[in-house]
Structures are given as C-alpha cells and as structure tokens.
CSV table of C-alpha atoms in Angstrom, one decimal:
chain,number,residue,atom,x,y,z
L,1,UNK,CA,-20.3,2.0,-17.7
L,2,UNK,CA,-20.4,-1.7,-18.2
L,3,UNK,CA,-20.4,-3.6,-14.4
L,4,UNK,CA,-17.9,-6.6,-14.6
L,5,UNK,CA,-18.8,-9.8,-13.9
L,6,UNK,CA,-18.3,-10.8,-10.1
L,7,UNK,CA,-15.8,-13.3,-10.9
L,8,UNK,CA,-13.9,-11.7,-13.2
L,9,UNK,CA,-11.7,-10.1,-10.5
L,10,UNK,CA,-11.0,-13.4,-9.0
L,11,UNK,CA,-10.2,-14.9,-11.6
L,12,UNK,CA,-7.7,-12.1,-12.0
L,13,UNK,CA,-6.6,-12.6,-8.1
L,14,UNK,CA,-6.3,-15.9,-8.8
L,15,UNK,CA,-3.7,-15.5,-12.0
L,16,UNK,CA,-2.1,-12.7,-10.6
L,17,UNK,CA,-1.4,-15.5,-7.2
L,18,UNK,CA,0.4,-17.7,-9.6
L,19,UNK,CA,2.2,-15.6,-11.4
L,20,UNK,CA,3.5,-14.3,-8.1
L,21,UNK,CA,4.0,-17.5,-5.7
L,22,UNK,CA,4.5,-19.9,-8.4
L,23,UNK,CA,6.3,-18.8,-11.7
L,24,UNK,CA,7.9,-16.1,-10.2
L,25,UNK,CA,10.5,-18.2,-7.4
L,26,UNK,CA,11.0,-20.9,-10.6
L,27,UNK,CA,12.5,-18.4,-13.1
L,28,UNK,CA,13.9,-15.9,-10.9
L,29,UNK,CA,17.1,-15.1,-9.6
L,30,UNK,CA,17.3,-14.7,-5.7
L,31,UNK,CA,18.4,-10.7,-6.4
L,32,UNK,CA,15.0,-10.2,-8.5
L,33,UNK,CA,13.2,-12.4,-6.1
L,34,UNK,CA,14.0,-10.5,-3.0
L,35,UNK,CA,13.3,-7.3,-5.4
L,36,UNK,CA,9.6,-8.3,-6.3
L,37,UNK,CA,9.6,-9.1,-2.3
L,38,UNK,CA,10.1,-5.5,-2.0
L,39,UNK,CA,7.7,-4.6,-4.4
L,40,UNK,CA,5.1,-6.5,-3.3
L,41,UNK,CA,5.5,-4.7,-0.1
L,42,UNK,CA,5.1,-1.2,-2.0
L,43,UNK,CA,1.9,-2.9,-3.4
L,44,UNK,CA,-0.1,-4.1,0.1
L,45,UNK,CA,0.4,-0.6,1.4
L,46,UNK,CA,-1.1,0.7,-2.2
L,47,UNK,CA,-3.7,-1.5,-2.0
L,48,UNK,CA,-4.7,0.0,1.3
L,49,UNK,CA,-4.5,3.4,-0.2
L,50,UNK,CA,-6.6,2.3,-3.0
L,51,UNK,CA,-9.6,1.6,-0.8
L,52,UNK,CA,-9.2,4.6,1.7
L,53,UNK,CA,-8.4,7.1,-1.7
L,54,UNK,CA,-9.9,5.6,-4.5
L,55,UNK,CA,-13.4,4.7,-3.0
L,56,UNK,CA,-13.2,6.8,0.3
L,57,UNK,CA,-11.9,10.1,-0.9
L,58,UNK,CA,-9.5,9.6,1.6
L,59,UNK,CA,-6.2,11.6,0.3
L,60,UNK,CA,-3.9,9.6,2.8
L,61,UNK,CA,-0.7,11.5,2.3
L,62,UNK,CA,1.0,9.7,5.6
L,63,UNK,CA,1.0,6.2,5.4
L,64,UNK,CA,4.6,6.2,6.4
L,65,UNK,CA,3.5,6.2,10.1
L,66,UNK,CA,1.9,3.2,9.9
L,67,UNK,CA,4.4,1.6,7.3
L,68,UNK,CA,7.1,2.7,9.9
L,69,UNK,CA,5.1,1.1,13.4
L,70,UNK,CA,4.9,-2.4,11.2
L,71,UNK,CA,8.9,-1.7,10.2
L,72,UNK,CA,9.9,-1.1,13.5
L,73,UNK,CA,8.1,-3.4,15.8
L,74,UNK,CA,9.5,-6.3,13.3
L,75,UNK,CA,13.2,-4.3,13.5
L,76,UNK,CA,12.7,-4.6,17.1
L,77,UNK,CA,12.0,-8.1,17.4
L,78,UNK,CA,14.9,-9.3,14.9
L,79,UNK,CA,17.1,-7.6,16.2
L,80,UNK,CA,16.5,-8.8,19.5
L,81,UNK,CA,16.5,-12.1,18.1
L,82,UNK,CA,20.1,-11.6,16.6
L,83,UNK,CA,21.4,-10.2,19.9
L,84,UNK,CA,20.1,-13.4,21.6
L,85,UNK,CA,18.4,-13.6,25.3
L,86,UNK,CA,19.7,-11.1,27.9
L,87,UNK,CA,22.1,-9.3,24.9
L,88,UNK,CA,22.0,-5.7,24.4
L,89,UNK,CA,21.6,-4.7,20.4
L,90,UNK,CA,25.1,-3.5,18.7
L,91,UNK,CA,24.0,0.0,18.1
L,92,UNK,CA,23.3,-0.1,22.2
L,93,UNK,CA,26.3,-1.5,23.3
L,94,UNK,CA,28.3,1.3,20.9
L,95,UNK,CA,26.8,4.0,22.3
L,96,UNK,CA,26.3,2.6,26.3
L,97,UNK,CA,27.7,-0.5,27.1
L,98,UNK,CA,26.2,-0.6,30.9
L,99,UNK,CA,22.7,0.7,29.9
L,100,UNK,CA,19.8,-1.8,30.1
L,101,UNK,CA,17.8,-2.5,27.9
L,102,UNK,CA,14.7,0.2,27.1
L,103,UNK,CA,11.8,-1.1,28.8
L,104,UNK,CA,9.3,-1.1,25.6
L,105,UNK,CA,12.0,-2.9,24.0
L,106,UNK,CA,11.4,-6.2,26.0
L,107,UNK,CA,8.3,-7.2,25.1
L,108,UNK,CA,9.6,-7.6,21.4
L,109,UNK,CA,11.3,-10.4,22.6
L,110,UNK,CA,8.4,-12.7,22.3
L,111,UNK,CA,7.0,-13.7,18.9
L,112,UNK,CA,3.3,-13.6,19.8
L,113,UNK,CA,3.6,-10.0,21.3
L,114,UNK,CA,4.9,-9.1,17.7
L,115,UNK,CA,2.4,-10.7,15.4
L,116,UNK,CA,0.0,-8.9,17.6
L,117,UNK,CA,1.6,-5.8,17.7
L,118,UNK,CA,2.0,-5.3,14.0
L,119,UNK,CA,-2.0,-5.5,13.9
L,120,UNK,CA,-2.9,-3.7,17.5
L,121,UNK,CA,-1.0,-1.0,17.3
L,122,UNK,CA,-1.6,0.6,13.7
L,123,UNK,CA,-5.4,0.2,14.7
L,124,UNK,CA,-5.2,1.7,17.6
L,125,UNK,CA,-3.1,5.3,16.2
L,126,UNK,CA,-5.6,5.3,13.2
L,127,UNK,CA,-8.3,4.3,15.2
L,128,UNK,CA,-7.6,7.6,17.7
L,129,UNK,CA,-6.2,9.5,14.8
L,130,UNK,CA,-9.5,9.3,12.1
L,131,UNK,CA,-12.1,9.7,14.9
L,132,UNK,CA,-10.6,12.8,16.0
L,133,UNK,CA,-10.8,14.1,12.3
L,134,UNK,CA,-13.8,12.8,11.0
L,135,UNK,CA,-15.8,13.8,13.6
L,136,UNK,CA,-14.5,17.0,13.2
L,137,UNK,CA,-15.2,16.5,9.4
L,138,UNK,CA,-11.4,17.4,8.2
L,139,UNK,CA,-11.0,16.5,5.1
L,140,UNK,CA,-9.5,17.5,2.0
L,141,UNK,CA,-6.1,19.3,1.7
L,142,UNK,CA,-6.6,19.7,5.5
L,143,UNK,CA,-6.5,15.9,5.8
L,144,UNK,CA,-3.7,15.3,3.3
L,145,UNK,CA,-1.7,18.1,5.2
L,146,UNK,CA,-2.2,16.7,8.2
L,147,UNK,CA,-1.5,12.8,7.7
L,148,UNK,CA,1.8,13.8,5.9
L,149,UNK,CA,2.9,16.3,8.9
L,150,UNK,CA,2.9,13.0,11.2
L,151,UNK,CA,4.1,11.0,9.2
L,152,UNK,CA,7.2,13.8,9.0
L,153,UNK,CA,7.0,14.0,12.8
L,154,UNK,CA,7.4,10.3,13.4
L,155,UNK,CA,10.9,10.4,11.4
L,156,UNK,CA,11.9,13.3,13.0
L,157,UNK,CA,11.2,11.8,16.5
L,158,UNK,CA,13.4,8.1,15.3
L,159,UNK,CA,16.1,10.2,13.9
L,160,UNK,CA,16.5,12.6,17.1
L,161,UNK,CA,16.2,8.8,19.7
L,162,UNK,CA,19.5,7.6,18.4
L,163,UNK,CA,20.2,5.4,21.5
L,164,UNK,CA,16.7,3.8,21.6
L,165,UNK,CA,16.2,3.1,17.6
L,166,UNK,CA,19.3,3.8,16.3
L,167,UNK,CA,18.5,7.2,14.8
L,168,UNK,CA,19.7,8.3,10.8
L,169,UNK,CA,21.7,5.0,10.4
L,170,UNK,CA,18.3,2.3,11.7
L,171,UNK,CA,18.4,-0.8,12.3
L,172,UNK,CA,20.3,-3.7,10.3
L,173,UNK,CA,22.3,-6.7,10.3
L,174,UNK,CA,19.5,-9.1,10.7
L,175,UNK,CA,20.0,-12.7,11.1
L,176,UNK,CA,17.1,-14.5,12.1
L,177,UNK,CA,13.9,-14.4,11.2
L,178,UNK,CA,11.5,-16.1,13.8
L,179,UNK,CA,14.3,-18.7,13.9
L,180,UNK,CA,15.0,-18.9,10.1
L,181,UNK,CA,18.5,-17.9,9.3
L,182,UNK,CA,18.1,-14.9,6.6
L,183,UNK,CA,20.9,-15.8,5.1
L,184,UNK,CA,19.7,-18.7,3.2
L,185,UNK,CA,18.4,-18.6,0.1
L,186,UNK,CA,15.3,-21.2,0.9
L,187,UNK,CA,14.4,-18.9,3.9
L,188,UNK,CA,14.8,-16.0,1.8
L,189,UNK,CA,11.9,-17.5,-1.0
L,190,UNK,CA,9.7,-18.4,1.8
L,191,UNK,CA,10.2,-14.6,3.1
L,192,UNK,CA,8.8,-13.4,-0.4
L,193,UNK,CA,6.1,-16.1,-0.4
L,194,UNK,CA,4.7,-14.5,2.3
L,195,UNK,CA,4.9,-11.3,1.9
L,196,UNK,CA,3.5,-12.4,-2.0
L,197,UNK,CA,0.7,-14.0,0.0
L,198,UNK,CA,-1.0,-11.1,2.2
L,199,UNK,CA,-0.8,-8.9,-1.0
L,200,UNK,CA,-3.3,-11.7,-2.0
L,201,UNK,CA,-5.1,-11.9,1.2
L,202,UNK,CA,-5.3,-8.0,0.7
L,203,UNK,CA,-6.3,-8.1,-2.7
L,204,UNK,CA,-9.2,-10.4,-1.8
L,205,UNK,CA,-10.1,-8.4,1.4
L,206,UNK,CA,-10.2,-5.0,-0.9
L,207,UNK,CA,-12.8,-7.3,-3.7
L,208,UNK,CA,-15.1,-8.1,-0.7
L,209,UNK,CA,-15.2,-4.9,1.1
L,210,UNK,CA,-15.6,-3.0,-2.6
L,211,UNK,CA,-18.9,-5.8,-3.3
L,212,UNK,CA,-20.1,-5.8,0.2
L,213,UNK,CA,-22.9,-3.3,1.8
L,214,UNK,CA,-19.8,-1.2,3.2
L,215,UNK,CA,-18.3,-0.9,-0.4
L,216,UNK,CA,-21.8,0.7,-1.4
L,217,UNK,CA,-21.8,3.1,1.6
L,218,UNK,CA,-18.1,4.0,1.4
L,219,UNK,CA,-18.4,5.4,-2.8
L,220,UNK,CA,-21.6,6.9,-1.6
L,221,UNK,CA,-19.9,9.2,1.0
L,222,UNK,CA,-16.8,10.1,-0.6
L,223,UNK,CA,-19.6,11.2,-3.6
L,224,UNK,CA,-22.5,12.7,-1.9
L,225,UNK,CA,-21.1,12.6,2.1
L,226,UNK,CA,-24.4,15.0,3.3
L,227,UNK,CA,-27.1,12.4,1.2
L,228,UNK,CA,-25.5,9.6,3.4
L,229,UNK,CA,-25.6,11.4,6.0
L,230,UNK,CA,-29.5,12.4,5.8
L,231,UNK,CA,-29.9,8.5,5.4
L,232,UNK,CA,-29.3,8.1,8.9
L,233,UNK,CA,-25.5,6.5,8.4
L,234,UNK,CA,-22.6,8.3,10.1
L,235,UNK,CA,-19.8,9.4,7.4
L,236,UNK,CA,-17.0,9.1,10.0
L,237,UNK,CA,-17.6,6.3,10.9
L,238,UNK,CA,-17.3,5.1,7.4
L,239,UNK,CA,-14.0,6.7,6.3
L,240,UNK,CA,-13.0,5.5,9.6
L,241,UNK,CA,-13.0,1.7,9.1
L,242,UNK,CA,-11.7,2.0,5.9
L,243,UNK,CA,-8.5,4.3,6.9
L,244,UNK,CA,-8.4,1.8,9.5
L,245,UNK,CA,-7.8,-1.3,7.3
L,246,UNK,CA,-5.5,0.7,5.5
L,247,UNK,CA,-3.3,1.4,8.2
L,248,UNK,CA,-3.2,-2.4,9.3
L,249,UNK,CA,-2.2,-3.3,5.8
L,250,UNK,CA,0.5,-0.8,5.9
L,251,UNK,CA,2.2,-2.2,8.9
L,252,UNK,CA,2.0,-5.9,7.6
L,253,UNK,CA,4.1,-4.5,4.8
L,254,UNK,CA,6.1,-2.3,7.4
L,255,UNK,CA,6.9,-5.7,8.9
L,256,UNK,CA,7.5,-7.7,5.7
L,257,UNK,CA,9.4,-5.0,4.3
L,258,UNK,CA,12.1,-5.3,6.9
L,259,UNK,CA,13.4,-9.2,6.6
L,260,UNK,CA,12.7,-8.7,2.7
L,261,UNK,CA,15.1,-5.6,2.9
L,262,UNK,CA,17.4,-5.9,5.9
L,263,UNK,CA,17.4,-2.7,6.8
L,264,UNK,CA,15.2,0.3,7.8
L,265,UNK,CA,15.6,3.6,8.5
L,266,UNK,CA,13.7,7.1,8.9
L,267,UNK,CA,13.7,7.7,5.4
L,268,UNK,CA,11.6,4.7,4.3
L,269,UNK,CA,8.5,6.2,6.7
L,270,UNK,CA,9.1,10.4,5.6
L,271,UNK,CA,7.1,12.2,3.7
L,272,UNK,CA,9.2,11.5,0.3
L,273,UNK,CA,8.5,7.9,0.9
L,274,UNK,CA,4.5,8.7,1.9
L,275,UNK,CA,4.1,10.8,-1.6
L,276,UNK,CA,6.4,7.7,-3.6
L,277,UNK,CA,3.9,5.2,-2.1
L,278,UNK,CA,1.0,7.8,-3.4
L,279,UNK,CA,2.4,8.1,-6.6
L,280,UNK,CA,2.0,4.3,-7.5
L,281,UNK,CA,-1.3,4.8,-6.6
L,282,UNK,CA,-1.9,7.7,-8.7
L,283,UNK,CA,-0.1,5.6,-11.6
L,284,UNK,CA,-1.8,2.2,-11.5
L,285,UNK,CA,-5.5,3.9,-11.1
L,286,UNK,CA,-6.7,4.7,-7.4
L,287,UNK,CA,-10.6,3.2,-8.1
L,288,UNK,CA,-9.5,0.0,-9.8
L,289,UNK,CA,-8.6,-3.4,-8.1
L,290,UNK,CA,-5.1,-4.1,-9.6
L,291,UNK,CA,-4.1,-0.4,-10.2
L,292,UNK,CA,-2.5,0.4,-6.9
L,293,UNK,CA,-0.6,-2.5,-6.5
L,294,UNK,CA,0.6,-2.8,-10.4
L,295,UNK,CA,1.4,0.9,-10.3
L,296,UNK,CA,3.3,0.6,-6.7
L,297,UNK,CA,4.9,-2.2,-8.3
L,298,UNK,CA,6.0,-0.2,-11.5
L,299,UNK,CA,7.2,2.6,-9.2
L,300,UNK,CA,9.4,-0.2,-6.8
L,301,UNK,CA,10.7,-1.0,-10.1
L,302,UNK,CA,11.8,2.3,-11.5
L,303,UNK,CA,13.2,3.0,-8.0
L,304,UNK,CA,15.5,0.1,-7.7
L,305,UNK,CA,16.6,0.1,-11.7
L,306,UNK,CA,16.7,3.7,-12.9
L,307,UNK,CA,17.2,5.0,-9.4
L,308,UNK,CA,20.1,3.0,-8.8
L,309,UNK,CA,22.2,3.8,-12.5
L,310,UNK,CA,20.6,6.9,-12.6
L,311,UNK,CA,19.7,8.5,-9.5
L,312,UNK,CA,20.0,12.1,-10.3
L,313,UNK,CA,17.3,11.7,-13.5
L,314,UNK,CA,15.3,9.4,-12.2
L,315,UNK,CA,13.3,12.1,-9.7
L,316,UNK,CA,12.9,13.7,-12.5
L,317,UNK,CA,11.2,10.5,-14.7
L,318,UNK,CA,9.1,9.8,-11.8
L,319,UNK,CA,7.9,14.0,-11.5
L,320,UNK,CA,7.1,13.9,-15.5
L,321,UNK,CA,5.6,10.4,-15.4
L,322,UNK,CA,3.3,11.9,-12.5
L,323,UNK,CA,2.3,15.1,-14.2
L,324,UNK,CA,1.3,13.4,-17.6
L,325,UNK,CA,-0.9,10.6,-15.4
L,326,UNK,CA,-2.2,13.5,-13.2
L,327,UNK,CA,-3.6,15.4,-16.8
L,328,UNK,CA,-4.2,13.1,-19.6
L,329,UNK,CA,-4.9,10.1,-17.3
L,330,UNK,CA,-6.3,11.3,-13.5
L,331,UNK,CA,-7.8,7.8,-12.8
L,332,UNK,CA,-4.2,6.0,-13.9
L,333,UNK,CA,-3.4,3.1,-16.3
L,334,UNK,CA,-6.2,1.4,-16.0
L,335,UNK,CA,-8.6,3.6,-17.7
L,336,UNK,CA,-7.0,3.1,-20.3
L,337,UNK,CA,-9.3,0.0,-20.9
L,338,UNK,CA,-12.3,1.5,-20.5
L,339,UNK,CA,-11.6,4.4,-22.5
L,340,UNK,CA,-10.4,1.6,-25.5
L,341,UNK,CA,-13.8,0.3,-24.8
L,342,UNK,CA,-15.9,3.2,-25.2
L,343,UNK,CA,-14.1,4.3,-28.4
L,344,UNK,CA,-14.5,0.7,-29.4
L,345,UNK,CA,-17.9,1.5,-29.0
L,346,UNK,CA,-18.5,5.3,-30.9
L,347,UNK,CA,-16.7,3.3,-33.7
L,348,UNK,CA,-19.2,0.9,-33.9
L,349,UNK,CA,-22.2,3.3,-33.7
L,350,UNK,CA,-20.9,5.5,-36.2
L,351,UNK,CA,-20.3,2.7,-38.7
L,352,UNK,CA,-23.7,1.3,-38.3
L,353,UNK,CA,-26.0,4.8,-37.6
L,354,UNK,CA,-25.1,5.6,-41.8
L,355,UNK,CA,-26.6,1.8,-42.6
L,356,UNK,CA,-29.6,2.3,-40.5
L,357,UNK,CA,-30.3,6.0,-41.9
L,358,UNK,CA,-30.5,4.3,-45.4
L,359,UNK,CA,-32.4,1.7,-45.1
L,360,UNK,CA,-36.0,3.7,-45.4
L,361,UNK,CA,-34.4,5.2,-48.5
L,362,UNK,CA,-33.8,1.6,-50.2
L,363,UNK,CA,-37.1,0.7,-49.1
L,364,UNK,CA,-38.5,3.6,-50.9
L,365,UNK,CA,-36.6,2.8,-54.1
L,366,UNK,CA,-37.4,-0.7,-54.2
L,367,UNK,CA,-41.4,0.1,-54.2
C-alpha cells in the first residue's frame, strides 16, 4: 500500500475548512445552512468513532450516551437562559408550579460550568466506563452489546424523569444562546461556524493522533493486542484514551447539536440513533480520515431529504445501502480509491510484462 504524503491530508483539512466556513454560508440558504450545521454534528461524533473503530477496534455501538450528556448539559443551560434568573423552565411550571428548581439544575446557570461540563463529564463516564472493561479485556460483540445497552438505558431513564428533563417530548423553545438571540439569522451562521469549526479542530486532532507514537500503538493493538502487550505497553490503557477522546467529541456535538437543532429529545441518544451514527461510519470508510465524517454527512443528508418525503422507504434505502457497503465494500467509500489504484496498477503490469517477455526474442532475431 502506497503511504500518502504527510501533507496531503492537510491540505485536504484545509479545502475541506473552506468549503465548509467559507463557500458554504455565501451560497446557502439559512434552511440548508442550519441543515449542514446538523450534519456537521453527525460528522464530529463519526470522526470520534473513526479513531476508536477504525484504528482501535473499538465497535462503539453507544455513543448516544455521550452525544446525549453534551445535548443535555447545553439543553440545560439554554433553557435556563430562556427562563431568565430565578424562573422555573415551562415544562416545570406545567407540571408543578411551586416546586424549586432541581438542585443539579443550578449550576447550569453559569456559562463556565457548562463549557466545562460538556468536556468533564463525558471524560469522566468513559473514563470509569473503558477502565472497567478493558481491564477486564471485554471486547468484541460483548463491548458493542454493552455500550449500546447504556446508551438504551440512559433514554429510558430521561423518558421515565418527565419533571426533571421533560421526558418523551425534551426540551425546546430555545431563545438564547450564550446571550445571542437564536432567532436571527447572523446568530444562526455564527452557530454553524462553530460547530463547522470543531469538526475541523477534530479532524486535525484525529491526523495527529493517527501520525503520532500513540497512532502507531493504537493499529498495533486492535491488530496484534497480545504482541503489544509482550512489549511491555498496556492495551487498556490504549483503547482507553482513545474511547475517551471519542466520547469528548461526541458531547461537543451533543452540545452543538442542540442550538443548531432547537430541540432534543430521548430519541436523538437511543440505540437507533447510536447504530445511524455507526452506519455513516460504516459508509464513509471507518480507517480513512474523511470517511466518517463524509459518510455521517451523506447519512444526515438522506435522513433529512428522503426521510422527510419518504419516511416509510427510507429505513429501508438506508438497510440496503448498509448491506451492499458491509459486502462488496467493508472498509466504505473510500476504498474505492485505492482499489482504482491497484487496478490502475495490474493494468499497467500486464500491458508492459508482454513487451518485456519479447524483447530477448527480438534480440535474437536481430543477430
């Protein structure tokens, strides 16, 4: 396999960044923009799957728990904001008008305990979580099965806390964003431009972990995890750091995803929307840089186009599209490169191997 050239990728990074924070607010309308906003959400949490799947081995079936702690620990705060100081939330007041406020609900008041929370808390669940089962060495179907059944169990447990999260119906009717009214349509651009921008950030942190001593050590376990093993390096603690990133990046689009979308509820963190996330994965190429995020991109779009005019098919599109991936393409789209390369290449070999077979010949017949 030919090894690209170190830059290549940023240069790709880099084109991909204009695409998405230049060209894309100056020819798009503010419906598509908000769309791609959502998409690009999709994408950071593929991103993250990318690196714990695609070079850790990592089948992360339940990124909907960490998606979900971003989501609501944003939902918390705007919503609070929206009340205003001392207010109770609408949904509260519905269901208890004299109640006080919950008291894990009042820190969310302030913006720095936010910003902080959306990073501290998904590292400290996957932190707790992936030591328990790595050092156990769970992995495989058991690990898959297990990350989906909490992320299954954390929907479950908002749906059932109606008056402390709103329940089925979530949380909505956002107005402010750290102060920026959501309503107009320059706050809304600089919303996307964000969220645009940490899918960069992410891109660039994947590039440097997958060049970087850890990037080495990470393919080598989810390859040969008892050779790294009898090196003297711990294997957990390997997957560990990388499930971990992936569960921060997650929650920053958790918390992006909210503002972008106005709304969320328990079935954006459930196990349908854990395999959805998985299946742009799958799509876009799990190893590869771009894959996750183009394929989780493709997927957002399929969702909101064909699922919308066609929601009763478009389960179906998305089911066939993953079985044809999973057996005629099981590293995604973009093998389809290197596979146009290596044919690129037999061609070539074939065409010259009869030239070089005849050339003793003419040198015969010419003495």
């Amino acid at each position: 396999m030919t090894k690209l050239k170190p830059w290549l990728p940023l240069i790709g990074i880099g084109v991909f960044a204009v695409l998405l924070l230049v060209v894309a607010p100056a020819v798009l309308s503010m419906h598509w923009i908000n769309n791609l906003g959502k998409y690009c959400c999709w994408a950071i949490v593929a991103v993250g799957i990318g690196l714990a799947w695609g070079r850790g081995g990592m089948l992360v079936l339940g990124q909907g728990v960490f998606f979900g702690l971003g989501a609501y620990t944003m939902a918390m705060h705007l919503t609070l904001e929206t009340a205003g100081p001392g207010s109770l939330p609408v949904f509260m007041i519905l269901y208890d008008p004299s109640a006080p406020l919950p008291a894990f609900w009042e820190p969310f008041r302030s913006d720095a305990f936010t910003l902080v929370a959306i990073v501290l808390l998904p590292v400290i669940v996957a932190s707790i979580l992936g030591y328990a089962l790595f050092k156990r060495r769970v992995k495989g179907a058991y690990f898959a099965i297990l990350t989906q059944a909490l992320a299954v169990a954390l929907a479950v447990l908002i749906s059932s806390t109606i008056r402390e999260t709103g329940g089925d119906t979530g949380l909505s009717d956002f107005k402010y964003f750290f102060g920026f009214v959501l309503d107009d349509d320059a706050n809304k651009i600089m919303v996307f431009m964000i969220a645009a921008a940490l899918l960069i950030v992410c891109l660039l942190v994947v590039w440097q972990l997958g060049r970087s001593r850890f990037g080495e050590l990470l393919i080598a376990t989810r390859d040969a995890e008892e050779r790294v093993r009898f090196l003297g390096y711990d294997p957990a603690n390997i997957k560990l750091v990388a499930f971990v990133v992936a569960a921060v990046m997650a929650s920053i689009a958790g918390a992006m995803f909210v503002p972008i979308v106005g709304i969320i509820t328990p079935a954006e963190i459930g196990a349908s929307a854990s395999i959805l996330m998985i299946a742009g994965v799958a799509l876009g190429g799990r190893a590869s840089l771009f894959g996750p995020a183009l394929g989780a991109m493709a997927i957002g779009w399929g969702q909101s186009s064909l699922g919308s005019s066609w929601p009763s098919g478009w389960i179906y599109i998305l089911g066939l599209v993953f079985i044809l991936v999973t057996l005629f393409l099981p590293m995604g789209l973009s093998s389809l490169s290197g596979r146009a390369k290596s044919l690129v290449w037999r061609s070539r070999t074939a065409a010259t191997a009869p030239a070089a077979a005849s050339a003793p010949v003419l040198e015969e017949v010419k003495k």
